[in-house]
Amino acid sequence: MKTFQTYSEVIASVGQEVAVTDWITITQEQVNQFAEATGDHQWIHVDPERARSGPFGAPIAHGFLTLSLIPRFFESAFAIEGARMGVNYGLNRVRFTSPVPVGSRLRARLTLQAAEPLEPEGLQMTWLVTVEREGADKPACVAESLARSYGARA
C-alpha cells in the first residue's frame, strides 16, 4: 500500500501509476447479492446453468459490480495520512471492455491523472482505474474516477 504523508506528495505523483492492487475473486454469491441490491436479475448473471450455454460459456459479473469495486481497490491501494474522509465524486468515463466470468480474479492498476487542491483542506483526484482480469488480454473495465479527500496536511 502506498501511503502519502501530505497532499503535496499526492500532487507530485500526477502522471504516475501509484499502485497495483492484490487480486480478488468474483463469486456467484457476490453476483447474486449485487442482483438483489440492484434488481438486475438478468439470466447471464444469476442463472449459472443457462449461462453455460450463453455467449460467454459461464455466468458473468454485472459491469456495474465490477465498477463498484473501485472503492475497495482504493482502500487497499493507498492512504493519505491525516485524511478524515474520502468521498466518491463521480466518474468521467467508463468502459466495460471484456466480460468477467464468475470465478475470475480481478485487480486494479491506479494511475493518478490529476490532483487539485480544494478549499479548505481538501484535494480532488482524477484516477485512471484499469481493472484487469487474470489471464485476459483486455481489461475488464477502464474508468476515470473522481475522488475527494478532506482533512490532511497540504
PDB file of N, CA and C in Angstrom, residues 11-78:
ATOM      1  N   ILE A  11       0.033  15.260  -5.109  1.00  0.00           N
ATOM      2  CA  ILE A  11       0.143  16.102  -6.309  1.00  0.00           C
ATOM      3  C   ILE A  11       1.428  15.782  -7.076  1.00  0.00           C
ATOM      4  N   ALA A  12       2.503  15.484  -6.371  1.00  0.00           N
ATOM      5  CA  ALA A  12       3.774  15.155  -7.020  1.00  0.00           C
ATOM      6  C   ALA A  12       3.707  13.822  -7.782  1.00  0.00           C
ATOM      7  N   SER A  13       2.677  13.021  -7.522  1.00  0.00           N
ATOM      8  CA  SER A  13       2.531  11.717  -8.180  1.00  0.00           C
ATOM      9  C   SER A  13       1.672  11.760  -9.435  1.00  0.00           C
ATOM     10  N   VAL A  14       1.189  12.939  -9.820  1.00  0.00           N
ATOM     11  CA  VAL A  14       0.365  13.051 -11.026  1.00  0.00           C
ATOM     12  C   VAL A  14       1.159  12.514 -12.219  1.00  0.00           C
ATOM     13  N   GLY A  15       0.477  11.708 -13.013  1.00  0.00           N
ATOM     14  CA  GLY A  15       1.091  11.112 -14.196  1.00  0.00           C
ATOM     15  C   GLY A  15       1.732   9.761 -13.933  1.00  0.00           C
ATOM     16  N   GLN A  16       1.711   9.306 -12.686  1.00  0.00           N
ATOM     17  CA  GLN A  16       2.360   8.039 -12.335  1.00  0.00           C
ATOM     18  C   GLN A  16       1.348   6.957 -11.984  1.00  0.00           C
ATOM     19  N   GLU A  17       1.739   5.708 -12.266  1.00  0.00           N
ATOM     20  CA  GLU A  17       0.992   4.586 -11.724  1.00  0.00           C
ATOM     21  C   GLU A  17       1.353   4.498 -10.254  1.00  0.00           C
ATOM     22  N   VAL A  18       0.367   4.662  -9.401  1.00  0.00           N
ATOM     23  CA  VAL A  18       0.601   4.741  -7.957  1.00  0.00           C
ATOM     24  C   VAL A  18       0.548   3.373  -7.305  1.00  0.00           C
ATOM     25  N   ALA A  19      -0.323   2.491  -7.820  1.00  0.00           N
ATOM     26  CA  ALA A  19      -0.492   1.195  -7.160  1.00  0.00           C
ATOM     27  C   ALA A  19      -1.080   0.167  -8.114  1.00  0.00           C
ATOM     28  N   VAL A  20      -0.769  -1.082  -7.798  1.00  0.00           N
ATOM     29  CA  VAL A  20      -1.431  -2.236  -8.402  1.00  0.00           C
ATOM     30  C   VAL A  20      -1.951  -3.037  -7.218  1.00  0.00           C
ATOM     31  N   THR A  21      -3.246  -3.289  -7.183  1.00  0.00           N
ATOM     32  CA  THR A  21      -3.849  -3.943  -6.018  1.00  0.00           C
ATOM     33  C   THR A  21      -3.606  -5.443  -6.038  1.00  0.00           C
ATOM     34  N   ASP A  22      -3.941  -6.067  -4.939  1.00  0.00           N
ATOM     35  CA  ASP A  22      -3.960  -7.526  -4.876  1.00  0.00           C
ATOM     36  C   ASP A  22      -5.154  -8.039  -5.682  1.00  0.00           C
ATOM     37  N   TRP A  23      -5.093  -9.310  -6.028  1.00  0.00           N
ATOM     38  CA  TRP A  23      -6.195  -9.949  -6.759  1.00  0.00           C
ATOM     39  C   TRP A  23      -7.363 -10.226  -5.815  1.00  0.00           C
ATOM     40  N   ILE A  24      -8.578 -10.088  -6.332  1.00  0.00           N
ATOM     41  CA  ILE A  24      -9.781 -10.526  -5.612  1.00  0.00           C
ATOM     42  C   ILE A  24     -10.568 -11.446  -6.542  1.00  0.00           C
ATOM     43  N   THR A  25     -11.257 -12.411  -5.968  1.00  0.00           N
ATOM     44  CA  THR A  25     -12.029 -13.382  -6.747  1.00  0.00           C
ATOM     45  C   THR A  25     -13.497 -13.004  -6.733  1.00  0.00           C
ATOM     46  N   ILE A  26     -14.109 -13.032  -7.907  1.00  0.00           N
ATOM     47  CA  ILE A  26     -15.539 -12.736  -8.042  1.00  0.00           C
ATOM     48  C   ILE A  26     -16.319 -14.035  -7.888  1.00  0.00           C
ATOM     49  N   THR A  27     -17.238 -14.059  -6.927  1.00  0.00           N
ATOM     50  CA  THR A  27     -18.010 -15.272  -6.649  1.00  0.00           C
ATOM     51  C   THR A  27     -19.452 -15.137  -7.145  1.00  0.00           C
ATOM     52  N   GLN A  28     -20.095 -16.281  -7.307  1.00  0.00           N
ATOM     53  CA  GLN A  28     -21.509 -16.265  -7.688  1.00  0.00           C
ATOM     54  C   GLN A  28     -22.347 -15.616  -6.591  1.00  0.00           C
ATOM     55  N   GLU A  29     -21.949 -15.812  -5.334  1.00  0.00           N
ATOM     56  CA  GLU A  29     -22.672 -15.187  -4.232  1.00  0.00           C
ATOM     57  C   GLU A  29     -22.634 -13.655  -4.351  1.00  0.00           C
ATOM     58  N   GLN A  30     -21.456 -13.090  -4.675  1.00  0.00           N
ATOM     59  CA  GLN A  30     -21.363 -11.636  -4.874  1.00  0.00           C
ATOM     60  C   GLN A  30     -22.293 -11.184  -6.001  1.00  0.00           C
ATOM     61  N   VAL A  31     -22.277 -11.917  -7.096  1.00  0.00           N
ATOM     62  CA  VAL A  31     -23.112 -11.572  -8.248  1.00  0.00           C
ATOM     63  C   VAL A  31     -24.582 -11.613  -7.850  1.00  0.00           C
ATOM     64  N   ASN A  32     -24.988 -12.661  -7.120  1.00  0.00           N
ATOM     65  CA  ASN A  32     -26.382 -12.784  -6.684  1.00  0.00           C
ATOM     66  C   ASN A  32     -26.774 -11.656  -5.733  1.00  0.00           C
ATOM     67  N   GLN A  33     -25.867 -11.308  -4.809  1.00  0.00           N
ATOM     68  CA  GLN A  33     -26.155 -10.215  -3.879  1.00  0.00           C
ATOM     69  C   GLN A  33     -26.269  -8.881  -4.616  1.00  0.00           C
ATOM     70  N   PHE A  34     -25.422  -8.682  -5.616  1.00  0.00           N
ATOM     71  CA  PHE A  34     -25.498  -7.461  -6.407  1.00  0.00           C
ATOM     72  C   PHE A  34     -26.825  -7.411  -7.168  1.00  0.00           C
ATOM     73  N   ALA A  35     -27.237  -8.540  -7.697  1.00  0.00           N
ATOM     74  CA  ALA A  35     -28.530  -8.616  -8.408  1.00  0.00           C
ATOM     75  C   ALA A  35     -29.678  -8.259  -7.465  1.00  0.00           C
ATOM     76  N   GLU A  36     -29.618  -8.757  -6.239  1.00  0.00           N
ATOM     77  CA  GLU A  36     -30.655  -8.440  -5.254  1.00  0.00           C
ATOM     78  C   GLU A  36     -30.660  -6.953  -4.935  1.00  0.00           C
ATOM     79  N   ALA A  37     -29.477  -6.391  -4.750  1.00  0.00           N
ATOM     80  CA  ALA A  37     -29.375  -4.976  -4.380  1.00  0.00           C
ATOM     81  C   ALA A  37     -29.844  -4.051  -5.489  1.00  0.00           C
ATOM     82  N   THR A  38     -29.637  -4.443  -6.740  1.00  0.00           N
ATOM     83  CA  THR A  38     -29.938  -3.552  -7.865  1.00  0.00           C
ATOM     84  C   THR A  38     -31.194  -3.913  -8.633  1.00  0.00           C
ATOM     85  N   GLY A  39     -31.711  -5.124  -8.426  1.00  0.00           N
ATOM     86  CA  GLY A  39     -32.872  -5.573  -9.191  1.00  0.00           C
ATOM     87  C   GLY A  39     -32.522  -6.059 -10.585  1.00  0.00           C
ATOM     88  N   ASP A  40     -31.242  -6.205 -10.883  1.00  0.00           N
ATOM     89  CA  ASP A  40     -30.805  -6.679 -12.199  1.00  0.00           C
ATOM     90  C   ASP A  40     -30.580  -8.186 -12.120  1.00  0.00           C
ATOM     91  N   HIS A  41     -31.620  -8.941 -12.465  1.00  0.00           N
ATOM     92  CA  HIS A  41     -31.595 -10.406 -12.359  1.00  0.00           C
ATOM     93  C   HIS A  41     -31.446 -11.075 -13.721  1.00  0.00           C
ATOM     94  N   GLN A  42     -30.808 -10.414 -14.668  1.00  0.00           N
ATOM     95  CA  GLN A  42     -30.643 -10.999 -15.990  1.00  0.00           C
ATOM     96  C   GLN A  42     -29.968 -12.371 -15.873  1.00  0.00           C
ATOM     97  N   TRP A  43     -30.489 -13.341 -16.631  1.00  0.00           N
ATOM     98  CA  TRP A  43     -30.031 -14.725 -16.519  1.00  0.00           C
ATOM     99  C   TRP A  43     -28.526 -14.889 -16.735  1.00  0.00           C
ATOM    100  N   ILE A  44     -27.919 -14.053 -17.534  1.00  0.00           N
ATOM    101  CA  ILE A  44     -26.485 -14.198 -17.811  1.00  0.00           C
ATOM    102  C   ILE A  44     -25.646 -13.995 -16.547  1.00  0.00           C
ATOM    103  N   HIS A  45     -26.250 -13.382 -15.531  1.00  0.00           N
ATOM    104  CA  HIS A  45     -25.572 -13.167 -14.255  1.00  0.00           C
ATOM    105  C   HIS A  45     -25.974 -14.193 -13.194  1.00  0.00           C
ATOM    106  N   VAL A  46     -27.264 -14.492 -13.105  1.00  0.00           N
ATOM    107  CA  VAL A  46     -27.769 -15.229 -11.937  1.00  0.00           C
ATOM    108  C   VAL A  46     -28.229 -16.654 -12.206  1.00  0.00           C
ATOM    109  N   ASP A  47     -28.197 -17.109 -13.436  1.00  0.00           N
ATOM    110  CA  ASP A  47     -28.621 -18.483 -13.760  1.00  0.00           C
ATOM    111  C   ASP A  47     -27.424 -19.238 -14.354  1.00  0.00           C
ATOM    112  N   PRO A  48     -26.583 -19.815 -13.487  1.00  0.00           N
ATOM    113  CA  PRO A  48     -25.359 -20.463 -13.976  1.00  0.00           C
ATOM    114  C   PRO A  48     -25.612 -21.545 -15.026  1.00  0.00           C
ATOM    115  N   GLU A  49     -26.651 -22.324 -14.845  1.00  0.00           N
ATOM    116  CA  GLU A  49     -26.920 -23.399 -15.808  1.00  0.00           C
ATOM    117  C   GLU A  49     -27.244 -22.835 -17.191  1.00  0.00           C
ATOM    118  N   ARG A  50     -28.130 -21.893 -17.258  1.00  0.00           N
ATOM    119  CA  ARG A  50     -28.476 -21.274 -18.541  1.00  0.00           C
ATOM    120  C   ARG A  50     -27.285 -20.498 -19.122  1.00  0.00           C
ATOM    121  N   ALA A  51     -26.543 -19.817 -18.255  1.00  0.00           N
ATOM    122  CA  ALA A  51     -25.408 -19.016 -18.710  1.00  0.00           C
ATOM    123  C   ALA A  51     -24.311 -19.874 -19.351  1.00  0.00           C
ATOM    124  N   ARG A  52     -24.205 -21.137 -18.924  1.00  0.00           N
ATOM    125  CA  ARG A  52     -23.192 -22.016 -19.528  1.00  0.00           C
ATOM    126  C   ARG A  52     -23.428 -22.213 -21.024  1.00  0.00           C
ATOM    127  N   SER A  53     -24.682 -22.107 -21.461  1.00  0.00           N
ATOM    128  CA  SER A  53     -24.968 -22.235 -22.899  1.00  0.00           C
ATOM    129  C   SER A  53     -25.132 -20.858 -23.561  1.00  0.00           C
ATOM    130  N   GLY A  54     -24.803 -19.801 -22.818  1.00  0.00           N
ATOM    131  CA  GLY A  54     -24.897 -18.445 -23.348  1.00  0.00           C
ATOM    132  C   GLY A  54     -23.625 -18.027 -24.072  1.00  0.00           C
ATOM    133  N   PRO A  55     -23.548 -16.770 -24.440  1.00  0.00           N
ATOM    134  CA  PRO A  55     -22.437 -16.300 -25.273  1.00  0.00           C
ATOM    135  C   PRO A  55     -21.056 -16.335 -24.610  1.00  0.00           C
ATOM    136  N   PHE A  56     -21.004 -16.402 -23.267  1.00  0.00           N
ATOM    137  CA  PHE A  56     -19.716 -16.381 -22.585  1.00  0.00           C
ATOM    138  C   PHE A  56     -19.361 -17.726 -21.952  1.00  0.00           C
ATOM    139  N   GLY A  57     -20.257 -18.702 -22.034  1.00  0.00           N
ATOM    140  CA  GLY A  57     -19.985 -20.037 -21.523  1.00  0.00           C
ATOM    141  C   GLY A  57     -20.014 -20.169 -20.018  1.00  0.00           C
ATOM    142  N   ALA A  58     -20.418 -19.120 -19.336  1.00  0.00           N
ATOM    143  CA  ALA A  58     -20.463 -19.106 -17.874  1.00  0.00           C
ATOM    144  C   ALA A  58     -21.224 -17.855 -17.439  1.00  0.00           C
ATOM    145  N   PRO A  59     -21.706 -17.840 -16.194  1.00  0.00           N
ATOM    146  CA  PRO A  59     -22.296 -16.589 -15.704  1.00  0.00           C
ATOM    147  C   PRO A  59     -21.213 -15.525 -15.588  1.00  0.00           C
ATOM    148  N   ILE A  60     -21.592 -14.284 -15.836  1.00  0.00           N
ATOM    149  CA  ILE A  60     -20.646 -13.169 -15.740  1.00  0.00           C
ATOM    150  C   ILE A  60     -21.134 -12.154 -14.708  1.00  0.00           C
ATOM    151  N   ALA A  61     -20.177 -11.436 -14.147  1.00  0.00           N
ATOM    152  CA  ALA A  61     -20.496 -10.365 -13.199  1.00  0.00           C
ATOM    153  C   ALA A  61     -21.122  -9.195 -13.950  1.00  0.00           C
ATOM    154  N   HIS A  62     -21.999  -8.489 -13.291  1.00  0.00           N
ATOM    155  CA  HIS A  62     -22.543  -7.255 -13.828  1.00  0.00           C
ATOM    156  C   HIS A  62     -21.386  -6.269 -14.052  1.00  0.00           C
ATOM    157  N   GLY A  63     -21.464  -5.495 -15.111  1.00  0.00           N
ATOM    158  CA  GLY A  63     -20.453  -4.460 -15.320  1.00  0.00           C
ATOM    159  C   GLY A  63     -20.411  -3.499 -14.144  1.00  0.00           C
ATOM    160  N   PHE A  64     -21.591  -3.146 -13.637  1.00  0.00           N
ATOM    161  CA  PHE A  64     -21.623  -2.203 -12.518  1.00  0.00           C
ATOM    162  C   PHE A  64     -21.102  -2.824 -11.220  1.00  0.00           C
ATOM    163  N   LEU A  65     -21.142  -4.140 -11.099  1.00  0.00           N
ATOM    164  CA  LEU A  65     -20.497  -4.789  -9.954  1.00  0.00           C
ATOM    165  C   LEU A  65     -18.988  -4.581 -10.047  1.00  0.00           C
ATOM    166  N   THR A  66     -18.440  -4.805 -11.224  1.00  0.00           N
ATOM    167  CA  THR A  66     -17.011  -4.574 -11.426  1.00  0.00           C
ATOM    168  C   THR A  66     -16.660  -3.121 -11.097  1.00  0.00           C
ATOM    169  N   LEU A  67     -17.459  -2.191 -11.591  1.00  0.00           N
ATOM    170  CA  LEU A  67     -17.229  -0.768 -11.333  1.00  0.00           C
ATOM    171  C   LEU A  67     -17.315  -0.451  -9.839  1.00  0.00           C
ATOM    172  N   SER A  68     -18.247  -1.096  -9.153  1.00  0.00           N
ATOM    173  CA  SER A  68     -18.452  -0.804  -7.731  1.00  0.00           C
ATOM    174  C   SER A  68     -17.302  -1.287  -6.855  1.00  0.00           C
ATOM    175  N   LEU A  69     -16.360  -2.022  -7.416  1.00  0.00           N
ATOM    176  CA  LEU A  69     -15.190  -2.459  -6.663  1.00  0.00           C
ATOM    177  C   LEU A  69     -14.134  -1.358  -6.523  1.00  0.00           C
ATOM    178  N   ILE A  70     -14.296  -0.260  -7.251  1.00  0.00           N
ATOM    179  CA  ILE A  70     -13.291   0.805  -7.206  1.00  0.00           C
ATOM    180  C   ILE A  70     -13.013   1.279  -5.783  1.00  0.00           C
ATOM    181  N   PRO A  71     -14.010   1.552  -4.936  1.00  0.00           N
ATOM    182  CA  PRO A  71     -13.665   1.967  -3.559  1.00  0.00           C
ATOM    183  C   PRO A  71     -12.855   0.912  -2.804  1.00  0.00           C
ATOM    184  N   ARG A  72     -13.163  -0.342  -3.036  1.00  0.00           N
ATOM    185  CA  ARG A  72     -12.395  -1.425  -2.396  1.00  0.00           C
ATOM    186  C   ARG A  72     -10.944  -1.401  -2.873  1.00  0.00           C
ATOM    187  N   PHE A  73     -10.760  -1.202  -4.169  1.00  0.00           N
ATOM    188  CA  PHE A  73      -9.401  -1.109  -4.702  1.00  0.00           C
ATOM    189  C   PHE A  73      -8.666   0.097  -4.114  1.00  0.00           C
ATOM    190  N   PHE A  74      -9.331   1.250  -4.054  1.00  0.00           N
ATOM    191  CA  PHE A  74      -8.709   2.434  -3.459  1.00  0.00           C
ATOM    192  C   PHE A  74      -8.297   2.158  -2.014  1.00  0.00           C
ATOM    193  N   GLU A  75      -9.195   1.577  -1.254  1.00  0.00           N
ATOM    194  CA  GLU A  75      -8.960   1.312   0.171  1.00  0.00           C
ATOM    195  C   GLU A  75      -7.715   0.454   0.386  1.00  0.00           C
ATOM    196  N   SER A  76      -7.511  -0.502  -0.496  1.00  0.00           N
ATOM    197  CA  SER A  76      -6.377  -1.411  -0.323  1.00  0.00           C
ATOM    198  C   SER A  76      -5.096  -0.899  -0.978  1.00  0.00           C
ATOM    199  N   ALA A  77      -5.187   0.158  -1.797  1.00  0.00           N
ATOM    200  CA  ALA A  77      -4.040   0.582  -2.600  1.00  0.00           C
ATOM    201  C   ALA A  77      -3.291   1.792  -2.059  1.00  0.00           C
ATOM    202  N   PHE A  78      -4.011   2.737  -1.459  1.00  0.00           N
ATOM    203  CA  PHE A  78      -3.328   3.941  -0.984  1.00  0.00           C
ATOM    204  C   PHE A  78      -4.066   4.562   0.187  1.00  0.00           C
TER     205      PHE A  78
END
